[in-house]
PDB file of N, CA and C in Angstrom:
ATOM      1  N   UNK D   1    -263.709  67.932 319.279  1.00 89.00           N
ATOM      2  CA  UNK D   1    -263.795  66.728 320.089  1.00 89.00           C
ATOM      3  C   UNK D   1    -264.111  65.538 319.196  1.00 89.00           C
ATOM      4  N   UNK D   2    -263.127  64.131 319.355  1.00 97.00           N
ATOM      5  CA  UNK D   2    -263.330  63.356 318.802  1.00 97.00           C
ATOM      6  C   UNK D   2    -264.661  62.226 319.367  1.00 97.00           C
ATOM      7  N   UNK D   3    -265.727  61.788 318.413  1.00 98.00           N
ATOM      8  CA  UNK D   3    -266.577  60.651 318.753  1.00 98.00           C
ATOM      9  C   UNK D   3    -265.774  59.569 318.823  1.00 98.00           C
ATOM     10  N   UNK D   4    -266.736  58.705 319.512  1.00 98.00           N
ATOM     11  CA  UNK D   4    -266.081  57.120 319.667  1.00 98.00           C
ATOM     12  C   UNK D   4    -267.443  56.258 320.056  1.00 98.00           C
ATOM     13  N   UNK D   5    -267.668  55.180 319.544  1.00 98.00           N
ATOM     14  CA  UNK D   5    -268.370  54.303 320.013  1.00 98.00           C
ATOM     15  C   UNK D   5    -267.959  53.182 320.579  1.00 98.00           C
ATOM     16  N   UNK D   6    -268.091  52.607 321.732  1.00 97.00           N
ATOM     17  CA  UNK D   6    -267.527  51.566 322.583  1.00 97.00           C
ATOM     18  C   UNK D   6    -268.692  50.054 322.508  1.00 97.00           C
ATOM     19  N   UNK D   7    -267.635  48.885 323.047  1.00 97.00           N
ATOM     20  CA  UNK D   7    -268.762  48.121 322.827  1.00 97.00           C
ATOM     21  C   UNK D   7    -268.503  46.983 324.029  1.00 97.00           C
ATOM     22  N   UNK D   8    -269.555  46.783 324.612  1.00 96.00           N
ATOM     23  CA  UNK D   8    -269.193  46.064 326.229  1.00 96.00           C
ATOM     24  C   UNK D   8    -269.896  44.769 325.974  1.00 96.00           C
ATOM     25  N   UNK D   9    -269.003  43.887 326.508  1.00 94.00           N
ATOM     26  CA  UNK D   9    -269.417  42.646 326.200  1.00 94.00           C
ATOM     27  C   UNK D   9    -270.126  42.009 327.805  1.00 94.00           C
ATOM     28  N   UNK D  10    -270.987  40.571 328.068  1.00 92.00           N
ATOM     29  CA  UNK D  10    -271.102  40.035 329.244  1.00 92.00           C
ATOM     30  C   UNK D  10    -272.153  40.828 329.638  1.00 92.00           C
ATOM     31  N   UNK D  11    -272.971  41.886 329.677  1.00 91.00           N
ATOM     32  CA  UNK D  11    -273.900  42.009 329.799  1.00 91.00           C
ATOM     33  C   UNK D  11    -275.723  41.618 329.664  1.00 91.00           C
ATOM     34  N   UNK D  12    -275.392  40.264 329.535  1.00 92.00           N
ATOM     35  CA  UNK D  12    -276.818  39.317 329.556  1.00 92.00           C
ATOM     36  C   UNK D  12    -277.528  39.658 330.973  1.00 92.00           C
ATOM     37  N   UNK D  13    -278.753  39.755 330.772  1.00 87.00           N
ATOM     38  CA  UNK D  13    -280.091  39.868 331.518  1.00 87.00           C
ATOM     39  C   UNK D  13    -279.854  41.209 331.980  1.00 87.00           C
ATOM     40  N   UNK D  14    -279.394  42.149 331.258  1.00 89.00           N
ATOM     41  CA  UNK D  14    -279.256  43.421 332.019  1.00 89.00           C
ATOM     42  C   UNK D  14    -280.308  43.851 332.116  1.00 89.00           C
ATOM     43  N   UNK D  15    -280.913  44.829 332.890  1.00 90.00           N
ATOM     44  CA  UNK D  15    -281.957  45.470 332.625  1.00 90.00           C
ATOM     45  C   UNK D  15    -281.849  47.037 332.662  1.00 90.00           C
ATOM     46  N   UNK D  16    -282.580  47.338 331.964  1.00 92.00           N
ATOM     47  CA  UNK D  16    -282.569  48.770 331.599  1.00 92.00           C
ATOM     48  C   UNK D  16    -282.515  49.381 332.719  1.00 92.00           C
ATOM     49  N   UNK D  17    -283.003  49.291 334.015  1.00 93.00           N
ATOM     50  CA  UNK D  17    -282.486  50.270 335.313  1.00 93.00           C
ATOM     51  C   UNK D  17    -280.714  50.229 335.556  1.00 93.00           C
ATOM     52  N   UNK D  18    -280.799  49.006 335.435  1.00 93.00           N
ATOM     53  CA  UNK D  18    -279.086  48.595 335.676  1.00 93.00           C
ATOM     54  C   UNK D  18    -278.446  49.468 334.439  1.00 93.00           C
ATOM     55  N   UNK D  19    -278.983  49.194 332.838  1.00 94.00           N
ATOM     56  CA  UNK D  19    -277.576  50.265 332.587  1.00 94.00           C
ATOM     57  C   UNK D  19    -277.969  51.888 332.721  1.00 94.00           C
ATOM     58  N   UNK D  20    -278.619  52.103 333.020  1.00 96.00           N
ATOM     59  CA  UNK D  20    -278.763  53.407 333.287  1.00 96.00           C
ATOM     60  C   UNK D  20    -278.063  53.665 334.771  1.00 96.00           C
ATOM     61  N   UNK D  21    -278.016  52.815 335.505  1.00 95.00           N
ATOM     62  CA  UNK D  21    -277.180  53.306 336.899  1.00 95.00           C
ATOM     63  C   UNK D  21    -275.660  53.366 336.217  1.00 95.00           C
ATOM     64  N   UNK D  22    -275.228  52.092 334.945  1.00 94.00           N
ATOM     65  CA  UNK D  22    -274.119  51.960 334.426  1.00 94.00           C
ATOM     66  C   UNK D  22    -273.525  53.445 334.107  1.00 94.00           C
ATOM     67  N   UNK D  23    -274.509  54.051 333.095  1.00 96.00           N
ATOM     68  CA  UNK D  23    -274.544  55.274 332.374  1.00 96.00           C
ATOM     69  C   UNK D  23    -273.962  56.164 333.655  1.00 96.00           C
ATOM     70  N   UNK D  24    -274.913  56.761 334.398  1.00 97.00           N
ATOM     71  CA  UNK D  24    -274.566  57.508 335.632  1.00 97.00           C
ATOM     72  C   UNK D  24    -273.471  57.210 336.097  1.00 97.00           C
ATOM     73  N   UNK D  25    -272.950  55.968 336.494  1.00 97.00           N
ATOM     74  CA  UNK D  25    -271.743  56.263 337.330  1.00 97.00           C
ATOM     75  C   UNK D  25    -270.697  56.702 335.813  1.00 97.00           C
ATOM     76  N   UNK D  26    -270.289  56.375 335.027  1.00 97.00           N
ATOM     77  CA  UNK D  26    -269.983  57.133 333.941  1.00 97.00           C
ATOM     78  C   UNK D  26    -269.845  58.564 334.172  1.00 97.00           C
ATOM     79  N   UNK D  27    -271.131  59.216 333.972  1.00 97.00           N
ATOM     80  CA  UNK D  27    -271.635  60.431 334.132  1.00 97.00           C
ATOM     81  C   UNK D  27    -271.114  61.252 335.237  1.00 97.00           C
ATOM     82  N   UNK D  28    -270.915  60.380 336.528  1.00 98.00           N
ATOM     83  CA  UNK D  28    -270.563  61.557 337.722  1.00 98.00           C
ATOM     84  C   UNK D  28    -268.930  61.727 337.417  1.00 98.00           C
ATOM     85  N   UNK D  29    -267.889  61.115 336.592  1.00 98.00           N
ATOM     86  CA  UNK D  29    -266.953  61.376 336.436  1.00 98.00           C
ATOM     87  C   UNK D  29    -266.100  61.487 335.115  1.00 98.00           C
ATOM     88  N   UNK D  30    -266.934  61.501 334.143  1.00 97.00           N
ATOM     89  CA  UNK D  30    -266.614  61.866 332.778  1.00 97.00           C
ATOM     90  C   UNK D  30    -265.348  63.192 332.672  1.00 97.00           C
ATOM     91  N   UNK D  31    -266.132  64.492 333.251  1.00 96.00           N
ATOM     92  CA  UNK D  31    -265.959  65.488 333.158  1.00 96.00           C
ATOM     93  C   UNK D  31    -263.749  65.297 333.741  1.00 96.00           C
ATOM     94  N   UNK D  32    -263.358  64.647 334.485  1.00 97.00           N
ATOM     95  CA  UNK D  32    -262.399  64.508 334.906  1.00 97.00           C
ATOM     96  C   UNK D  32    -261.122  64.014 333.435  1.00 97.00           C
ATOM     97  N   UNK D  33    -261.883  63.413 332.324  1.00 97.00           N
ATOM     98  CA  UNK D  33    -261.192  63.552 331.530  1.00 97.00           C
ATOM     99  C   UNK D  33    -261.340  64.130 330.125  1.00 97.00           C
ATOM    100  N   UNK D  34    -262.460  64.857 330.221  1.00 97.00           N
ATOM    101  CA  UNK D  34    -263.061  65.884 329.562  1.00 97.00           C
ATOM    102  C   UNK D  34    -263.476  65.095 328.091  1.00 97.00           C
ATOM    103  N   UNK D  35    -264.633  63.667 329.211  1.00 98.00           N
ATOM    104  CA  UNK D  35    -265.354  62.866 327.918  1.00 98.00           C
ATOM    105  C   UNK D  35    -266.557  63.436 328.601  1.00 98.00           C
ATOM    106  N   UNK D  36    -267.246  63.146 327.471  1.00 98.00           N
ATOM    107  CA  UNK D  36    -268.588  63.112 327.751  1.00 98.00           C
ATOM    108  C   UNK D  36    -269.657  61.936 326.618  1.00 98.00           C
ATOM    109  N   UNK D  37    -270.068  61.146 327.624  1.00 97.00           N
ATOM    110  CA  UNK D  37    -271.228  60.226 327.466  1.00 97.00           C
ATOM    111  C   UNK D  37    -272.432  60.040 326.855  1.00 97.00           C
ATOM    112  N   UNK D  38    -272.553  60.390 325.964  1.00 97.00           N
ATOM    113  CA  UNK D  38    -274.280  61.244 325.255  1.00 97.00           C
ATOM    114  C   UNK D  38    -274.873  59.994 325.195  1.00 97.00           C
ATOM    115  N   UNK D  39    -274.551  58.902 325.006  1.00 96.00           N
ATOM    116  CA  UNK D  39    -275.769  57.626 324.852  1.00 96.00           C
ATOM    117  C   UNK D  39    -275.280  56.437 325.106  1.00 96.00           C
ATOM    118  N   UNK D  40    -276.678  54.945 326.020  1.00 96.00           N
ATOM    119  CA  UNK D  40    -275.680  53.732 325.704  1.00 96.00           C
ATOM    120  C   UNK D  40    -277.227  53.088 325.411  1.00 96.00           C
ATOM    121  N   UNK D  41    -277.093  52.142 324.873  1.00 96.00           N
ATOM    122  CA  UNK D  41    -277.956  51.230 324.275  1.00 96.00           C
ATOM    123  C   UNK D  41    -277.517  50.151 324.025  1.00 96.00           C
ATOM    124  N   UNK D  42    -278.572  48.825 324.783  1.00 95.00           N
ATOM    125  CA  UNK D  42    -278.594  47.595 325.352  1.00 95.00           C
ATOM    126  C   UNK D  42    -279.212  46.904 324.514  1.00 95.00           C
ATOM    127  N   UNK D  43    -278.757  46.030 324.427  1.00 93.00           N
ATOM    128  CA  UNK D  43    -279.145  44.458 323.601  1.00 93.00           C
ATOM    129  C   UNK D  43    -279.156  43.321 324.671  1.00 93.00           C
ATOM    130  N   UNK D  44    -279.605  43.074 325.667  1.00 87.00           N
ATOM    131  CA  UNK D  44    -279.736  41.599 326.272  1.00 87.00           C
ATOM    132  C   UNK D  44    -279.294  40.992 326.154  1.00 87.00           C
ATOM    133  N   UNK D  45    -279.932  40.507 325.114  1.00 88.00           N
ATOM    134  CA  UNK D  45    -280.235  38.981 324.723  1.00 88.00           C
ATOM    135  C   UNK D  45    -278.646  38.007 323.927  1.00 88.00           C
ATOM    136  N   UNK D  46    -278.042  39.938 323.072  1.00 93.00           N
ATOM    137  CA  UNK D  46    -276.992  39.604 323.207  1.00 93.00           C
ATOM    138  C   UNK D  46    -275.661  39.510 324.240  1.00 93.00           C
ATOM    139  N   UNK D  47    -276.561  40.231 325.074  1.00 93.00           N
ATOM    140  CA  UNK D  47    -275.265  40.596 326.388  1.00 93.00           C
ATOM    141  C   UNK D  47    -274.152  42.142 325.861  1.00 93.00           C
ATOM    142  N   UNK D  48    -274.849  42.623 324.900  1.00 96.00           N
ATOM    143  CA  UNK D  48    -273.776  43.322 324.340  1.00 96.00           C
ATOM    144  C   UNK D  48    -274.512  45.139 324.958  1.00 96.00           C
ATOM    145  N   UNK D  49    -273.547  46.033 325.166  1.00 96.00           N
ATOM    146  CA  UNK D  49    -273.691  47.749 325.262  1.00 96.00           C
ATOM    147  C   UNK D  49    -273.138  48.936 324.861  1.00 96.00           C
ATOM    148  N   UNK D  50    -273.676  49.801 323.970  1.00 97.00           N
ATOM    149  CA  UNK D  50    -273.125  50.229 322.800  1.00 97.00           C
ATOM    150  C   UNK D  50    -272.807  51.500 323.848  1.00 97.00           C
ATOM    151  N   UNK D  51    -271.934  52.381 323.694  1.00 97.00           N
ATOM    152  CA  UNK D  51    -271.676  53.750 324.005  1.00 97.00           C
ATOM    153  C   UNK D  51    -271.331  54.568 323.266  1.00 97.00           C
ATOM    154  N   UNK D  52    -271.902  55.735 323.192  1.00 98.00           N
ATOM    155  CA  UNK D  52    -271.414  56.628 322.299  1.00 98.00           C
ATOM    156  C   UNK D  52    -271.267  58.030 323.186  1.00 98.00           C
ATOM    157  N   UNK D  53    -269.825  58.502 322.881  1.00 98.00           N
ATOM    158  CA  UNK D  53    -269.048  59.779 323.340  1.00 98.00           C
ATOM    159  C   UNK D  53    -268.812  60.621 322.544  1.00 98.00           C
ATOM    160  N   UNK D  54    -267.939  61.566 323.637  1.00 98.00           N
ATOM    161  CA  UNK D  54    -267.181  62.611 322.646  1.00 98.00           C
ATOM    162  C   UNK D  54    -266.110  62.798 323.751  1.00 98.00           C
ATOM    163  N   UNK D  55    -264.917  62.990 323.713  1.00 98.00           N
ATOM    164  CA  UNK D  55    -263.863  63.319 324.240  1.00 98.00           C
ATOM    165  C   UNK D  55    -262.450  63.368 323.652  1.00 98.00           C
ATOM    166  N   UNK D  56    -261.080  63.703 324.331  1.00 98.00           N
ATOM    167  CA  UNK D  56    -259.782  63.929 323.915  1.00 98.00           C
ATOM    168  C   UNK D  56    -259.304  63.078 322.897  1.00 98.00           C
ATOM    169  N   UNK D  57    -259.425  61.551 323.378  1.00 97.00           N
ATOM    170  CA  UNK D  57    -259.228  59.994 323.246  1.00 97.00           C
ATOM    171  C   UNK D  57    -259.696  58.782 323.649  1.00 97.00           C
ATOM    172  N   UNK D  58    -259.330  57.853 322.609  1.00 96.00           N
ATOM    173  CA  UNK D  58    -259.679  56.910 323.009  1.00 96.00           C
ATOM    174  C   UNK D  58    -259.610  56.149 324.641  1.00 96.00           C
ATOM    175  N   UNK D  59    -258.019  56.619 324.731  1.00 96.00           N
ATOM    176  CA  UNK D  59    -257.566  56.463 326.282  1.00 96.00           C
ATOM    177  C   UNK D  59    -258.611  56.812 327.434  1.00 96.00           C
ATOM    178  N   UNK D  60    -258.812  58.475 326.808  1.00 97.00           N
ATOM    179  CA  UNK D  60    -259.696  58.647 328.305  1.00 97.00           C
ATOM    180  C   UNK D  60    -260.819  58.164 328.636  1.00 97.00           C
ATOM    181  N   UNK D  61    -261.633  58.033 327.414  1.00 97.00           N
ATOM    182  CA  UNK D  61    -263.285  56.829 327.126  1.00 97.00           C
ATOM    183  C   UNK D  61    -262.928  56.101 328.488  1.00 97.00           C
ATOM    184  N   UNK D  62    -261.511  55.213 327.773  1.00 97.00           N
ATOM    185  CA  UNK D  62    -261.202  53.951 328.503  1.00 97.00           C
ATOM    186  C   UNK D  62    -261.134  54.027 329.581  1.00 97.00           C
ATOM    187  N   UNK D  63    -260.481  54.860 330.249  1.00 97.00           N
ATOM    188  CA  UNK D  63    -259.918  55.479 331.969  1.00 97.00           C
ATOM    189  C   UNK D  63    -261.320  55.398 332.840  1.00 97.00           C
ATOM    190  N   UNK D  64    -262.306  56.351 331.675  1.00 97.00           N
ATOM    191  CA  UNK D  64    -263.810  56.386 332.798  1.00 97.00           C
ATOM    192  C   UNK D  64    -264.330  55.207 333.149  1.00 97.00           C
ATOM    193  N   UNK D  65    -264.485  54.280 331.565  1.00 97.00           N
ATOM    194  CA  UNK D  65    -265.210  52.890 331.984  1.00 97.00           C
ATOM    195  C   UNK D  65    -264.567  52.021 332.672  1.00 97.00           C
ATOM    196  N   UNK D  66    -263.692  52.353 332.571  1.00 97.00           N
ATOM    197  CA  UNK D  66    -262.558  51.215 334.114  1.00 97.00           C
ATOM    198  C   UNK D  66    -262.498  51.889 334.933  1.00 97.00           C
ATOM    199  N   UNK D  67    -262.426  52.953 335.383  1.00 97.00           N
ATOM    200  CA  UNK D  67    -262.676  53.602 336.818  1.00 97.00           C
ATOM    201  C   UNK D  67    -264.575  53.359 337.438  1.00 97.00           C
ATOM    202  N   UNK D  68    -265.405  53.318 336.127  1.00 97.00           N
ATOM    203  CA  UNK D  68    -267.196  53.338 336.923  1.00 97.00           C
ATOM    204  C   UNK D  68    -267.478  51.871 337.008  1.00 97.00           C
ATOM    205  N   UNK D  69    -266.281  51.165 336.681  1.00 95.00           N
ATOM    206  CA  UNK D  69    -266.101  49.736 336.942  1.00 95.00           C
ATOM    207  C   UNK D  69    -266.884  48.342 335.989  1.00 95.00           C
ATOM    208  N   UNK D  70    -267.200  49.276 334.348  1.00 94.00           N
ATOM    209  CA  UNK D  70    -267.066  48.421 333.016  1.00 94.00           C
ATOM    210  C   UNK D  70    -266.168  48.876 331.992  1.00 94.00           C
ATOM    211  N   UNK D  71    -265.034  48.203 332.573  1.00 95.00           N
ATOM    212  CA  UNK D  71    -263.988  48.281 331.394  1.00 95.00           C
ATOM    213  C   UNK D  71    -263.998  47.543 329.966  1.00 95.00           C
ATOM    214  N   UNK D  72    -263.379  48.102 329.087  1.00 94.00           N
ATOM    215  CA  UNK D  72    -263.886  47.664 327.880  1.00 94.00           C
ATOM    216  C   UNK D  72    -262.452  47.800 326.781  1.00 94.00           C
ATOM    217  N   UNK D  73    -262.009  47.398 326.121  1.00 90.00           N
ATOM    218  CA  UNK D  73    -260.850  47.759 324.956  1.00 90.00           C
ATOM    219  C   UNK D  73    -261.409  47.738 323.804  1.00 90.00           C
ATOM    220  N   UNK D  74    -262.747  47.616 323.374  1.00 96.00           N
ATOM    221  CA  UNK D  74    -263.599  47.545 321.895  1.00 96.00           C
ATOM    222  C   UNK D  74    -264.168  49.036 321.786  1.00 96.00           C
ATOM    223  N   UNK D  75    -263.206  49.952 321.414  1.00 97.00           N
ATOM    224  CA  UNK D  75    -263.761  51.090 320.990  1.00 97.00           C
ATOM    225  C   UNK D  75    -263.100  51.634 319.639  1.00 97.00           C
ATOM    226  N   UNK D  76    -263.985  52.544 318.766  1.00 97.00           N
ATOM    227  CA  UNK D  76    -263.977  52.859 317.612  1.00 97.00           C
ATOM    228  C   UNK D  76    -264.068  54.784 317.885  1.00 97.00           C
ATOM    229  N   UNK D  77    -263.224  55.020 317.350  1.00 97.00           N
ATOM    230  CA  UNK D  77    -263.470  56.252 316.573  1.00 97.00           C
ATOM    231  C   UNK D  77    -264.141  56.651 315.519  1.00 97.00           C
ATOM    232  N   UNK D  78    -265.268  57.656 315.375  1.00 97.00           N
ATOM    233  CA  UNK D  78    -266.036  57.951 314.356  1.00 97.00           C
ATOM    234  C   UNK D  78    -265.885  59.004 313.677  1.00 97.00           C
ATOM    235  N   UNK D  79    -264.811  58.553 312.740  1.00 96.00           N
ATOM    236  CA  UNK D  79    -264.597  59.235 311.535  1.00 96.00           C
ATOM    237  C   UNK D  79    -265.485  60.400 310.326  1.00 96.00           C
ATOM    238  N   UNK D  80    -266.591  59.677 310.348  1.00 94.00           N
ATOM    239  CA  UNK D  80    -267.346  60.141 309.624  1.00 94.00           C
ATOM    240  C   UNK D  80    -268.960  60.190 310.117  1.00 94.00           C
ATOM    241  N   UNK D  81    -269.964  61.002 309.961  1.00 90.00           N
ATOM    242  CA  UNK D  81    -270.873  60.763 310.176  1.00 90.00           C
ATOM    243  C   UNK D  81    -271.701  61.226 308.896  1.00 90.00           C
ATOM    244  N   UNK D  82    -272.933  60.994 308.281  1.00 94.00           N
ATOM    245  CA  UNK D  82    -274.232  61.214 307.352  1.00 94.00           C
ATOM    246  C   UNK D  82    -275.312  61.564 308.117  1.00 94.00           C
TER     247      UNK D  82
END
């Protein structure tokens, strides 16, 4: 399974309950394209939300966060890890 880290923009004053409901709706339908969600982490102040997966493709990342209704086209594949 390939990683990917995603990156969501417009998220100013989020608050940490909010992306965790973000995360969850994610979560209840990942499995439909056989991603899975392991982490997201918030910056405010920048408005910015990092995600990190594992699934088929890039495509399907994409499919979930536009179906749990934060779509995004700033995602990276992680090639390498240390």
């Amino acid at each position: 399974m390939a990683k990917f880290m995603d990156v969501h923009s417009g998220f100013h004053g989020v608050t940490p309950e909010q992306l965790a409901d973000a995360h969850d709706a994610d979560l209840k339908i990942e499995g439909e394209e056989g991603v899975h969600f392991e982490r997201a982490w918030l910056d405010p102040e920048s408005g910015k939300v990092f995600c990190l997966s594992s699934g088929p493709s890039k495509e399907a990342v994409m499919r979930i966060h536009e179906r749990a209704g934060h779509p995004t086209t700033e995602i990276y594949e992680l090639t390498a890890e240390v």
